[in-house]
Amino acid sequence: MRMLLIHADYLEYEVRDKALKNPEPISDEQKKGRLDEVLAVFISVEKVDEANPDEVVEKAIAEIEDVAKQVKAERIFVYPFAHLSSELAKPGVALEILKKIEEKLREKGYEVKRAPFGYYKAFKLSCKGHPLAELSRTIVPEEGVSK
Ligand SMILES: Nc1ncnc2c1ncn2[C@@H]1O[C@H](CO)[C@@H](NC(=O)[C@@H](N)CO)[C@H]1O
């Protein structure tokens, strides 16, 4: 899994077209979204993650929470983003992993939104620009580490 974490004044998106034949079904309300004072987490789920999705979810939560505490962010935007890797996981696996990340962050008390999966989306992002405002993380399950 590849993550780009941006501490932002706001992130807002608007769904445009389908990017998959069968994108995630969404309500009219989910066609637009915005969070202010947010840690935006752009995530590419990778093929190697398919070996142990639960482990990857746990590691992703730990990394995201570590950054959220450092930048004192209480809101997190989980954003499916297929552009951080050339070894993408299958959409079905990727969506399940992203949903679990969203659920577990909410269980930890964060205000969480997740952008819709399988769509082209317009978005606006206002990066805060401080030294910890732009970070990246790479996560692999143990089985995925080359021997
Ligand atoms: N392995 C994966 N990890 C994360 N997201 C993934 C994915 N496989 C499919 N998607 C979703 O389907 C859209 C088309 O690839 C993706 N759309 C996007 O990445 C938008 N920024 C438009 O390009 C994304 O919603």
mmCIF file with all atom_site columns, N, CA and C in Angstrom, residues 44-85:
data_model
loop_
_atom_site.group_PDB
_atom_site.id
_atom_site.type_symbol
_atom_site.label_atom_id
_atom_site.label_alt_id
_atom_site.label_comp_id
_atom_site.label_asym_id
_atom_site.label_entity_id
_atom_site.label_seq_id
_atom_site.pdbx_PDB_ins_code
_atom_site.Cartn_x
_atom_site.Cartn_y
_atom_site.Cartn_z
_atom_site.occupancy
_atom_site.B_iso_or_equiv
_atom_site.pdbx_formal_charge
_atom_site.auth_seq_id
_atom_site.auth_comp_id
_atom_site.auth_asym_id
_atom_site.auth_atom_id
_atom_site.pdbx_PDB_model_num
ATOM 1   N N  . SER A 1 44 ? -3.220  4.178   -2.501 1.00 0.00 ? 44 SER A N  1
ATOM 2   C CA . SER A 1 44 ? -3.225  3.158   -3.546 1.00 0.00 ? 44 SER A CA 1
ATOM 3   C C  . SER A 1 44 ? -3.044  1.805   -2.877 1.00 0.00 ? 44 SER A C  1
ATOM 4   N N  . VAL A 1 45 ? -4.055  0.946   -2.976 1.00 0.00 ? 45 VAL A N  1
ATOM 5   C CA . VAL A 1 45 ? -3.933  -0.408  -2.442 1.00 0.00 ? 45 VAL A CA 1
ATOM 6   C C  . VAL A 1 45 ? -3.226  -1.253  -3.512 1.00 0.00 ? 45 VAL A C  1
ATOM 7   N N  . GLU A 1 46 ? -2.215  -2.024  -3.080 1.00 0.00 ? 46 GLU A N  1
ATOM 8   C CA . GLU A 1 46 ? -1.360  -2.732  -4.035 1.00 0.00 ? 46 GLU A CA 1
ATOM 9   C C  . GLU A 1 46 ? -1.598  -4.240  -4.005 1.00 0.00 ? 46 GLU A C  1
ATOM 10  N N  . LYS A 1 47 ? -1.168  -4.858  -5.080 1.00 0.00 ? 47 LYS A N  1
ATOM 11  C CA . LYS A 1 47 ? -1.350  -6.309  -5.225 1.00 0.00 ? 47 LYS A CA 1
ATOM 12  C C  . LYS A 1 47 ? -0.755  -7.058  -4.037 1.00 0.00 ? 47 LYS A C  1
ATOM 13  N N  . VAL A 1 48 ? 0.405   -6.604  -3.562 1.00 0.00 ? 48 VAL A N  1
ATOM 14  C CA . VAL A 1 48 ? 1.063   -7.301  -2.451 1.00 0.00 ? 48 VAL A CA 1
ATOM 15  C C  . VAL A 1 48 ? 0.178   -7.298  -1.202 1.00 0.00 ? 48 VAL A C  1
ATOM 16  N N  . ASP A 1 49 ? -0.712  -6.335  -1.093 1.00 0.00 ? 49 ASP A N  1
ATOM 17  C CA . ASP A 1 49 ? -1.596  -6.234  0.080  1.00 0.00 ? 49 ASP A CA 1
ATOM 18  C C  . ASP A 1 49 ? -2.635  -7.353  0.122  1.00 0.00 ? 49 ASP A C  1
ATOM 19  N N  . GLU A 1 50 ? -2.892  -7.971  -1.041 1.00 0.00 ? 50 GLU A N  1
ATOM 20  C CA . GLU A 1 50 ? -3.922  -9.025  -1.118 1.00 0.00 ? 50 GLU A CA 1
ATOM 21  C C  . GLU A 1 50 ? -3.522  -10.244 -0.287 1.00 0.00 ? 50 GLU A C  1
ATOM 22  N N  . ALA A 1 51 ? -2.220  -10.344 0.037  1.00 0.00 ? 51 ALA A N  1
ATOM 23  C CA . ALA A 1 51 ? -1.735  -11.500 0.818  1.00 0.00 ? 51 ALA A CA 1
ATOM 24  C C  . ALA A 1 51 ? -2.263  -11.474 2.242  1.00 0.00 ? 51 ALA A C  1
ATOM 25  N N  . ASN A 1 52 ? -2.471  -10.288 2.792  1.00 0.00 ? 52 ASN A N  1
ATOM 26  C CA . ASN A 1 52 ? -2.948  -10.190 4.182  1.00 0.00 ? 52 ASN A CA 1
ATOM 27  C C  . ASN A 1 52 ? -3.607  -8.838  4.416  1.00 0.00 ? 52 ASN A C  1
ATOM 28  N N  . PRO A 1 53 ? -4.840  -8.687  3.904  1.00 0.00 ? 53 PRO A N  1
ATOM 29  C CA . PRO A 1 53 ? -5.544  -7.393  4.033  1.00 0.00 ? 53 PRO A CA 1
ATOM 30  C C  . PRO A 1 53 ? -5.679  -6.896  5.468  1.00 0.00 ? 53 PRO A C  1
ATOM 31  N N  . ASP A 1 54 ? -5.982  -7.778  6.395  1.00 0.00 ? 54 ASP A N  1
ATOM 32  C CA . ASP A 1 54 ? -6.192  -7.332  7.785  1.00 0.00 ? 54 ASP A CA 1
ATOM 33  C C  . ASP A 1 54 ? -4.915  -6.740  8.376  1.00 0.00 ? 54 ASP A C  1
ATOM 34  N N  . GLU A 1 55 ? -3.780  -7.348  8.051  1.00 0.00 ? 55 GLU A N  1
ATOM 35  C CA . GLU A 1 55 ? -2.501  -6.833  8.564  1.00 0.00 ? 55 GLU A CA 1
ATOM 36  C C  . GLU A 1 55 ? -2.199  -5.467  7.965  1.00 0.00 ? 55 GLU A C  1
ATOM 37  N N  . VAL A 1 56 ? -2.496  -5.320  6.687  1.00 0.00 ? 56 VAL A N  1
ATOM 38  C CA . VAL A 1 56 ? -2.252  -4.040  6.006  1.00 0.00 ? 56 VAL A CA 1
ATOM 39  C C  . VAL A 1 56 ? -3.141  -2.947  6.585  1.00 0.00 ? 56 VAL A C  1
ATOM 40  N N  . VAL A 1 57 ? -4.394  -3.296  6.880  1.00 0.00 ? 57 VAL A N  1
ATOM 41  C CA . VAL A 1 57 ? -5.305  -2.329  7.509  1.00 0.00 ? 57 VAL A CA 1
ATOM 42  C C  . VAL A 1 57 ? -4.750  -1.870  8.857  1.00 0.00 ? 57 VAL A C  1
ATOM 43  N N  . GLU A 1 58 ? -4.318  -2.830  9.675  1.00 0.00 ? 58 GLU A N  1
ATOM 44  C CA . GLU A 1 58 ? -3.786  -2.475  10.996 1.00 0.00 ? 58 GLU A CA 1
ATOM 45  C C  . GLU A 1 58 ? -2.554  -1.562  10.874 1.00 0.00 ? 58 GLU A C  1
ATOM 46  N N  . LYS A 1 59 ? -1.662  -1.898  9.940  1.00 0.00 ? 59 LYS A N  1
ATOM 47  C CA . LYS A 1 59 ? -0.446  -1.085  9.783  1.00 0.00 ? 59 LYS A CA 1
ATOM 48  C C  . LYS A 1 59 ? -0.784  0.312   9.258  1.00 0.00 ? 59 LYS A C  1
ATOM 49  N N  . ALA A 1 60 ? -1.768  0.373   8.358  1.00 0.00 ? 60 ALA A N  1
ATOM 50  C CA . ALA A 1 60 ? -2.174  1.677   7.810  1.00 0.00 ? 60 ALA A CA 1
ATOM 51  C C  . ALA A 1 60 ? -2.769  2.550   8.913  1.00 0.00 ? 60 ALA A C  1
ATOM 52  N N  . ILE A 1 61 ? -3.620  1.964   9.748  1.00 0.00 ? 61 ILE A N  1
ATOM 53  C CA . ILE A 1 61 ? -4.219  2.709   10.865 1.00 0.00 ? 61 ILE A CA 1
ATOM 54  C C  . ILE A 1 61 ? -3.138  3.261   11.779 1.00 0.00 ? 61 ILE A C  1
ATOM 55  N N  . ALA A 1 62 ? -2.144  2.432   12.076 1.00 0.00 ? 62 ALA A N  1
ATOM 56  C CA . ALA A 1 62 ? -1.058  2.865   12.973 1.00 0.00 ? 62 ALA A CA 1
ATOM 57  C C  . ALA A 1 62 ? -0.299  4.046   12.373 1.00 0.00 ? 62 ALA A C  1
ATOM 58  N N  . GLU A 1 63 ? -0.008  3.970   11.082 1.00 0.00 ? 63 GLU A N  1
ATOM 59  C CA . GLU A 1 63 ? 0.740   5.058   10.435 1.00 0.00 ? 63 GLU A CA 1
ATOM 60  C C  . GLU A 1 63 ? -0.095  6.339   10.363 1.00 0.00 ? 63 GLU A C  1
ATOM 61  N N  . ILE A 1 64 ? -1.373  6.191   9.992  1.00 0.00 ? 64 ILE A N  1
ATOM 62  C CA . ILE A 1 64 ? -2.248  7.355   9.869  1.00 0.00 ? 64 ILE A CA 1
ATOM 63  C C  . ILE A 1 64 ? -2.432  8.024   11.230 1.00 0.00 ? 64 ILE A C  1
ATOM 64  N N  . GLU A 1 65 ? -2.662  7.216   12.262 1.00 0.00 ? 65 GLU A N  1
ATOM 65  C CA . GLU A 1 65 ? -2.865  7.782   13.612 1.00 0.00 ? 65 GLU A CA 1
ATOM 66  C C  . GLU A 1 65 ? -1.589  8.457   14.123 1.00 0.00 ? 65 GLU A C  1
ATOM 67  N N  . ASP A 1 66 ? -0.441  7.884   13.790 1.00 0.00 ? 66 ASP A N  1
ATOM 68  C CA . ASP A 1 66 ? 0.837   8.483   14.202 1.00 0.00 ? 66 ASP A CA 1
ATOM 69  C C  . ASP A 1 66 ? 0.974   9.891   13.630 1.00 0.00 ? 66 ASP A C  1
ATOM 70  N N  . VAL A 1 67 ? 0.640   10.043  12.335 1.00 0.00 ? 67 VAL A N  1
ATOM 71  C CA . VAL A 1 67 ? 0.741   11.366  11.703 1.00 0.00 ? 67 VAL A CA 1
ATOM 72  C C  . VAL A 1 67 ? -0.351  12.298  12.232 1.00 0.00 ? 67 VAL A C  1
ATOM 73  N N  . ALA A 1 68 ? -1.563  11.764  12.384 1.00 0.00 ? 68 ALA A N  1
ATOM 74  C CA . ALA A 1 68 ? -2.671  12.607  12.875 1.00 0.00 ? 68 ALA A CA 1
ATOM 75  C C  . ALA A 1 68 ? -2.329  13.216  14.235 1.00 0.00 ? 68 ALA A C  1
ATOM 76  N N  . LYS A 1 69 ? -1.693  12.407  15.105 1.00 0.00 ? 69 LYS A N  1
ATOM 77  C CA . LYS A 1 69 ? -1.317  12.913  16.436 1.00 0.00 ? 69 LYS A CA 1
ATOM 78  C C  . LYS A 1 69 ? -0.217  13.969  16.328 1.00 0.00 ? 69 LYS A C  1
ATOM 79  N N  . GLN A 1 70 ? 0.716   13.754  15.399 1.00 0.00 ? 70 GLN A N  1
ATOM 80  C CA . GLN A 1 70 ? 1.812   14.724  15.255 1.00 0.00 ? 70 GLN A CA 1
ATOM 81  C C  . GLN A 1 70 ? 1.318   16.085  14.752 1.00 0.00 ? 70 GLN A C  1
ATOM 82  N N  . VAL A 1 71 ? 0.352   16.045  13.815 1.00 0.00 ? 71 VAL A N  1
ATOM 83  C CA . VAL A 1 71 ? -0.144  17.316  13.250 1.00 0.00 ? 71 VAL A CA 1
ATOM 84  C C  . VAL A 1 71 ? -1.408  17.796  13.948 1.00 0.00 ? 71 VAL A C  1
ATOM 85  N N  . LYS A 1 72 ? -1.832  17.014  14.955 1.00 0.00 ? 72 LYS A N  1
ATOM 86  C CA . LYS A 1 72 ? -3.028  17.371  15.749 1.00 0.00 ? 72 LYS A CA 1
ATOM 87  C C  . LYS A 1 72 ? -4.274  17.506  14.873 1.00 0.00 ? 72 LYS A C  1
ATOM 88  N N  . ALA A 1 73 ? -4.438  16.534  13.986 1.00 0.00 ? 73 ALA A N  1
ATOM 89  C CA . ALA A 1 73 ? -5.648  16.470  13.143 1.00 0.00 ? 73 ALA A CA 1
ATOM 90  C C  . ALA A 1 73 ? -6.674  15.543  13.782 1.00 0.00 ? 73 ALA A C  1
ATOM 91  N N  . GLU A 1 74 ? -7.923  16.029  13.830 1.00 0.00 ? 74 GLU A N  1
ATOM 92  C CA . GLU A 1 74 ? -9.012  15.218  14.392 1.00 0.00 ? 74 GLU A CA 1
ATOM 93  C C  . GLU A 1 74 ? -9.953  14.718  13.291 1.00 0.00 ? 74 GLU A C  1
ATOM 94  N N  . ARG A 1 75 ? -9.751  15.197  12.071 1.00 0.00 ? 75 ARG A N  1
ATOM 95  C CA . ARG A 1 75 ? -10.558 14.769  10.924 1.00 0.00 ? 75 ARG A CA 1
ATOM 96  C C  . ARG A 1 75 ? -9.632  14.122  9.900  1.00 0.00 ? 75 ARG A C  1
ATOM 97  N N  . ILE A 1 76 ? -10.131 13.044  9.291  1.00 0.00 ? 76 ILE A N  1
ATOM 98  C CA . ILE A 1 76 ? -9.324  12.301  8.312  1.00 0.00 ? 76 ILE A CA 1
ATOM 99  C C  . ILE A 1 76 ? -10.176 12.022  7.079  1.00 0.00 ? 76 ILE A C  1
ATOM 100 N N  . PHE A 1 77 ? -9.594  12.270  5.911  1.00 0.00 ? 77 PHE A N  1
ATOM 101 C CA . PHE A 1 77 ? -10.274 12.018  4.651  1.00 0.00 ? 77 PHE A CA 1
ATOM 102 C C  . PHE A 1 77 ? -9.565  10.854  3.974  1.00 0.00 ? 77 PHE A C  1
ATOM 103 N N  . VAL A 1 78 ? -10.228 9.721   3.861  1.00 0.00 ? 78 VAL A N  1
ATOM 104 C CA . VAL A 1 78 ? -9.673  8.547   3.178  1.00 0.00 ? 78 VAL A CA 1
ATOM 105 C C  . VAL A 1 78 ? -10.025 8.666   1.701  1.00 0.00 ? 78 VAL A C  1
ATOM 106 N N  . TYR A 1 79 ? -9.005  8.764   0.844  1.00 0.00 ? 79 TYR A N  1
ATOM 107 C CA . TYR A 1 79 ? -9.240  9.096   -0.568 1.00 0.00 ? 79 TYR A CA 1
ATOM 108 C C  . TYR A 1 79 ? -8.642  8.005   -1.464 1.00 0.00 ? 79 TYR A C  1
ATOM 109 N N  . PRO A 1 80 ? -9.481  7.183   -2.116 1.00 0.00 ? 80 PRO A N  1
ATOM 110 C CA . PRO A 1 80 ? -8.953  6.166   -3.033 1.00 0.00 ? 80 PRO A CA 1
ATOM 111 C C  . PRO A 1 80 ? -8.199  6.859   -4.159 1.00 0.00 ? 80 PRO A C  1
ATOM 112 N N  . PHE A 1 81 ? -6.963  6.407   -4.423 1.00 0.00 ? 81 PHE A N  1
ATOM 113 C CA . PHE A 1 81 ? -6.126  7.155   -5.384 1.00 0.00 ? 81 PHE A CA 1
ATOM 114 C C  . PHE A 1 81 ? -5.228  6.152   -6.089 1.00 0.00 ? 81 PHE A C  1
ATOM 115 N N  . ALA A 1 82 ? -5.579  5.856   -7.347 1.00 0.00 ? 82 ALA A N  1
ATOM 116 C CA . ALA A 1 82 ? -4.912  4.749   -8.057 1.00 0.00 ? 82 ALA A CA 1
ATOM 117 C C  . ALA A 1 82 ? -3.626  5.186   -8.737 1.00 0.00 ? 82 ALA A C  1
ATOM 118 N N  . HIS A 1 83 ? -3.020  6.292   -8.284 1.00 0.00 ? 83 HIS A N  1
ATOM 119 C CA . HIS A 1 83 ? -1.899  6.868   -9.051 1.00 0.00 ? 83 HIS A CA 1
ATOM 120 C C  . HIS A 1 83 ? -0.570  6.840   -8.309 1.00 0.00 ? 83 HIS A C  1
ATOM 121 N N  . LEU A 1 84 ? -0.550  6.101   -7.200 1.00 0.00 ? 84 LEU A N  1
ATOM 122 C CA . LEU A 1 84 ? 0.690   6.059   -6.417 1.00 0.00 ? 84 LEU A CA 1
ATOM 123 C C  . LEU A 1 84 ? 1.452   4.756   -6.624 1.00 0.00 ? 84 LEU A C  1
ATOM 124 N N  . SER A 1 85 ? 0.934   3.889   -7.503 1.00 0.00 ? 85 SER A N  1
ATOM 125 C CA . SER A 1 85 ? 1.580   2.588   -7.699 1.00 0.00 ? 85 SER A CA 1
ATOM 126 C C  . SER A 1 85 ? 1.235   2.050   -9.088 1.00 0.00 ? 85 SER A C  1
#
